[in-house]
Coordinates of N, CA, C and O in Angstrom, one line a residue:
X817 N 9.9 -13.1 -15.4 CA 8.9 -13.4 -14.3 C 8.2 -14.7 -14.7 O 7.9 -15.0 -15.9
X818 N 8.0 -15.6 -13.4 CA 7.4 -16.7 -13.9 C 5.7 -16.8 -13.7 O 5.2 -16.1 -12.8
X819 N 5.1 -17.4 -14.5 CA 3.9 -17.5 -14.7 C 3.5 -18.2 -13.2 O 4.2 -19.1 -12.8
X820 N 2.4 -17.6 -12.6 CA 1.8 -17.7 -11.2 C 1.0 -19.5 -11.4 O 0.2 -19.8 -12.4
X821 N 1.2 -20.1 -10.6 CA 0.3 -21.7 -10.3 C -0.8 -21.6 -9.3 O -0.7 -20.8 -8.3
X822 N -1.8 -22.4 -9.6 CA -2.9 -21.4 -9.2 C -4.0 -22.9 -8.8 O -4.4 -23.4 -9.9
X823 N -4.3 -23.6 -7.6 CA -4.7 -24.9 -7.5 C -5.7 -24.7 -8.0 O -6.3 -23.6 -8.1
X824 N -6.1 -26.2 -8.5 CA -7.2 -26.5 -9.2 C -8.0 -28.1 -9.1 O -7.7 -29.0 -8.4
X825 N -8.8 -28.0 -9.9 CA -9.6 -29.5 -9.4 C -8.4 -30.2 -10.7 O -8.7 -31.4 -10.9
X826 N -7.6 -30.1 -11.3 CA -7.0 -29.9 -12.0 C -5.2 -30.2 -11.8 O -4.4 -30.4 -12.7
X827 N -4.9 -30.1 -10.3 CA -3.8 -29.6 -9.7 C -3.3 -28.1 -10.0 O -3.9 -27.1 -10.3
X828 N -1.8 -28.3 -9.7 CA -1.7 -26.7 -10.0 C -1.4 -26.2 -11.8 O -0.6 -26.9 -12.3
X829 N -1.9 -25.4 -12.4 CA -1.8 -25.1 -13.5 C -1.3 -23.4 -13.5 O -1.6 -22.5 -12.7
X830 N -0.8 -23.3 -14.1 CA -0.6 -21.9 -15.2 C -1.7 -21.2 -15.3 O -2.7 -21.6 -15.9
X831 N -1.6 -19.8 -14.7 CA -2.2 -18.9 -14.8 C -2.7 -18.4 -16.3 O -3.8 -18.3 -16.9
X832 N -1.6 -18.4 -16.7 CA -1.9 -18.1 -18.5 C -3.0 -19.2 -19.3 O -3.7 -19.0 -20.2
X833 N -2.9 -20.5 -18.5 CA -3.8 -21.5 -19.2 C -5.3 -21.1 -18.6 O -6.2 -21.8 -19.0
X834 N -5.6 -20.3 -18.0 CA -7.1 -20.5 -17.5 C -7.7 -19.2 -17.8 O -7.1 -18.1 -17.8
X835 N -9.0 -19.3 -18.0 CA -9.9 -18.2 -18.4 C -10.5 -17.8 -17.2 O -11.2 -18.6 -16.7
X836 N -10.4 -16.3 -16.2 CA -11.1 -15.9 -15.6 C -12.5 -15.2 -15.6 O -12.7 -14.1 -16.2
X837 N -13.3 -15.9 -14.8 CA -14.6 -14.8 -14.8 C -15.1 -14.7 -13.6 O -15.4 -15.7 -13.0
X838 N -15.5 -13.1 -13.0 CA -16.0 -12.9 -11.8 C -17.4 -12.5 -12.3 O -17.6 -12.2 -13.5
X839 N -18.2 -12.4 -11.3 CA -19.9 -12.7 -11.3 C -20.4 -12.3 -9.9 O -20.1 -12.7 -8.7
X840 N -21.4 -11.4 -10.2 CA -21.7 -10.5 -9.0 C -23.0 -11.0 -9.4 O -23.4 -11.1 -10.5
X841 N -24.0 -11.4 -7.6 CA -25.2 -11.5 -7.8 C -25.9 -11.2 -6.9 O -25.4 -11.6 -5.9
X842 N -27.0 -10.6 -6.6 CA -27.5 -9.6 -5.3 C -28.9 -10.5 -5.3 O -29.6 -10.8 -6.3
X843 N -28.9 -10.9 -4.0 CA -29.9 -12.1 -3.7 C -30.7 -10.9 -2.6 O -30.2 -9.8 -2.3
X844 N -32.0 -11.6 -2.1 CA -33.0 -11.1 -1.4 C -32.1 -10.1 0.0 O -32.2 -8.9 0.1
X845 N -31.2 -11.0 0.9 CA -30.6 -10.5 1.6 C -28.9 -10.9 1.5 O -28.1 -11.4 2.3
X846 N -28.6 -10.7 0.5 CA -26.8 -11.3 0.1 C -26.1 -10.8 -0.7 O -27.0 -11.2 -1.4
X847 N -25.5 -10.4 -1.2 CA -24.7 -10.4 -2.1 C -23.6 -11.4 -2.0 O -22.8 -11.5 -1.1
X848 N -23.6 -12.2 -3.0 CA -22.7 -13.2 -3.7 C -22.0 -13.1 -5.4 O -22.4 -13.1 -6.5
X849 N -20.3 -13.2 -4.4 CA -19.5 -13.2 -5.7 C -18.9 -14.2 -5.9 O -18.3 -15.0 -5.0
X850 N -19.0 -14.3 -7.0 CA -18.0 -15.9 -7.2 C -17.1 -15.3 -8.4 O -17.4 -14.5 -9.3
X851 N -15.5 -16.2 -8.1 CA -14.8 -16.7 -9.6 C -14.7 -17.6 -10.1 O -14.4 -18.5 -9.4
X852 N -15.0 -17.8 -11.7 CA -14.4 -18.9 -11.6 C -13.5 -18.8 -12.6 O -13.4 -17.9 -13.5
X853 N -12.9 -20.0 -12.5 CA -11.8 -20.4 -13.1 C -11.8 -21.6 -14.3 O -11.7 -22.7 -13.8
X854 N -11.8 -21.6 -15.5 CA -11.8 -22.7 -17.0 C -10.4 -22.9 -17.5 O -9.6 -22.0 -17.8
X855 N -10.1 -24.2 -17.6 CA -9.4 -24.3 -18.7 C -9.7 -25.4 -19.9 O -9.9 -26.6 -19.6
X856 N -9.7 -25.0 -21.1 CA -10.1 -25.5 -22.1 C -11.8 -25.6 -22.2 O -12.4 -26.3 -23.0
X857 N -12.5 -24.9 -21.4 CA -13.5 -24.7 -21.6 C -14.5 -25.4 -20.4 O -15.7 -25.3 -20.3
X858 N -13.7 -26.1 -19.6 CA -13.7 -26.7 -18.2 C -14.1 -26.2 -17.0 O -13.2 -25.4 -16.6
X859 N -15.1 -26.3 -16.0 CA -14.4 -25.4 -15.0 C -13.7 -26.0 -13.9 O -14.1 -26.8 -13.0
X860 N -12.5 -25.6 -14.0 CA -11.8 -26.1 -12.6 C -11.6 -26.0 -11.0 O -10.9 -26.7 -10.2
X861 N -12.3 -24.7 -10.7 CA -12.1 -24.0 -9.9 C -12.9 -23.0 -9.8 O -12.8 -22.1 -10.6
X862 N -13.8 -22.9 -8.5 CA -15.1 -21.9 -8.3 C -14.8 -21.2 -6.9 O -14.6 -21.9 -5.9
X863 N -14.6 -20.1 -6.7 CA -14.1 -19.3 -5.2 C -15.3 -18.6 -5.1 O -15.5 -17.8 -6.1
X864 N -16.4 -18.7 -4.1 CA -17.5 -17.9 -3.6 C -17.1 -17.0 -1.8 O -16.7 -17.2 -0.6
X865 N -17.6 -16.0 -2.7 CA -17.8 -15.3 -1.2 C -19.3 -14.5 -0.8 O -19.7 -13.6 -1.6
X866 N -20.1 -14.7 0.3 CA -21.4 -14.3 0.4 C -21.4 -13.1 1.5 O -20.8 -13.3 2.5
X867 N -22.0 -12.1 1.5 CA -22.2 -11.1 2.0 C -23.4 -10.8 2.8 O -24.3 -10.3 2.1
X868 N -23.5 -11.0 3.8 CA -24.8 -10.9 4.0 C -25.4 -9.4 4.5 O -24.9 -8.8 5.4
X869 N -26.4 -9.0 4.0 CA -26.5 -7.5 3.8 C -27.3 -7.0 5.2 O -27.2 -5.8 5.3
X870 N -28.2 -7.5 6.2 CA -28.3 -7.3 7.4 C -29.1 -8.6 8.1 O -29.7 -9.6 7.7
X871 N -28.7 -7.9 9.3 CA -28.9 -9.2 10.6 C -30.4 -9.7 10.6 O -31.3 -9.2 9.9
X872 N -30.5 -10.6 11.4 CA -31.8 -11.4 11.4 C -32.5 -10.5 12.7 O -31.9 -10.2 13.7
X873 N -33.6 -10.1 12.5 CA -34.9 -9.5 13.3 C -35.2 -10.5 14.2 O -35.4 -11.6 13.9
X874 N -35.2 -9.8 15.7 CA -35.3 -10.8 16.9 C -36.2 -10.2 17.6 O -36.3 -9.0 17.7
X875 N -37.2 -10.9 18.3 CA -38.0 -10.2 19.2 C -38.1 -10.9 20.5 O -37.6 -12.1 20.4
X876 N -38.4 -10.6 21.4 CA -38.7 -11.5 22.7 C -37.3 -11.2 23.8 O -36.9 -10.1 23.7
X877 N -36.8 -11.8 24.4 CA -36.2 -11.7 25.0 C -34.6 -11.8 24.5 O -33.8 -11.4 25.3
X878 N -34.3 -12.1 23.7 CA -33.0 -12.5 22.8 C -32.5 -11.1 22.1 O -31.4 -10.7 21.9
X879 N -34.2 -10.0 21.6 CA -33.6 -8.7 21.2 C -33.4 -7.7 22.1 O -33.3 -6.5 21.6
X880 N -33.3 -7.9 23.5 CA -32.9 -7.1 24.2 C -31.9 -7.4 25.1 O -31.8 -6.9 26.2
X881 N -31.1 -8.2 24.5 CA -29.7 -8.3 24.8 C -28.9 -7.3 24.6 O -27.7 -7.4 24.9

């Protein structure tokens, strides 16, 4: 099996060359996770994803849509 290439600020590199770390962070209304991605101690590559944990409060005529 061949080792997975994986883009980077870096180009594409070898899976086996990079250090993974995922990171969970619970903000006021969010949850945000990020990966990121090191090689040689570098970071090359940051993947965020944000969750937003409920809708915005409407009043007036817009919340009775």
């Amino acid at each position: 099996m061949t080792d997975q290439l994986i883009h980077t600020a870096q180009g594409l590199v070898p899976f086996s060359e990079l250090e993974v770390t995922d990171i969970v962070e619970m903000r006021d209304n969010a949850r945000v996770t990020a990966t990121e991605w090191r090689r040689n101690g570098e970071l090359v590559r940051r993947d965020v994803n944000v969750s937003i944990l409920r809708g915005l409060e409407m009043s007036g005529q817009q919340a009775q849509l």
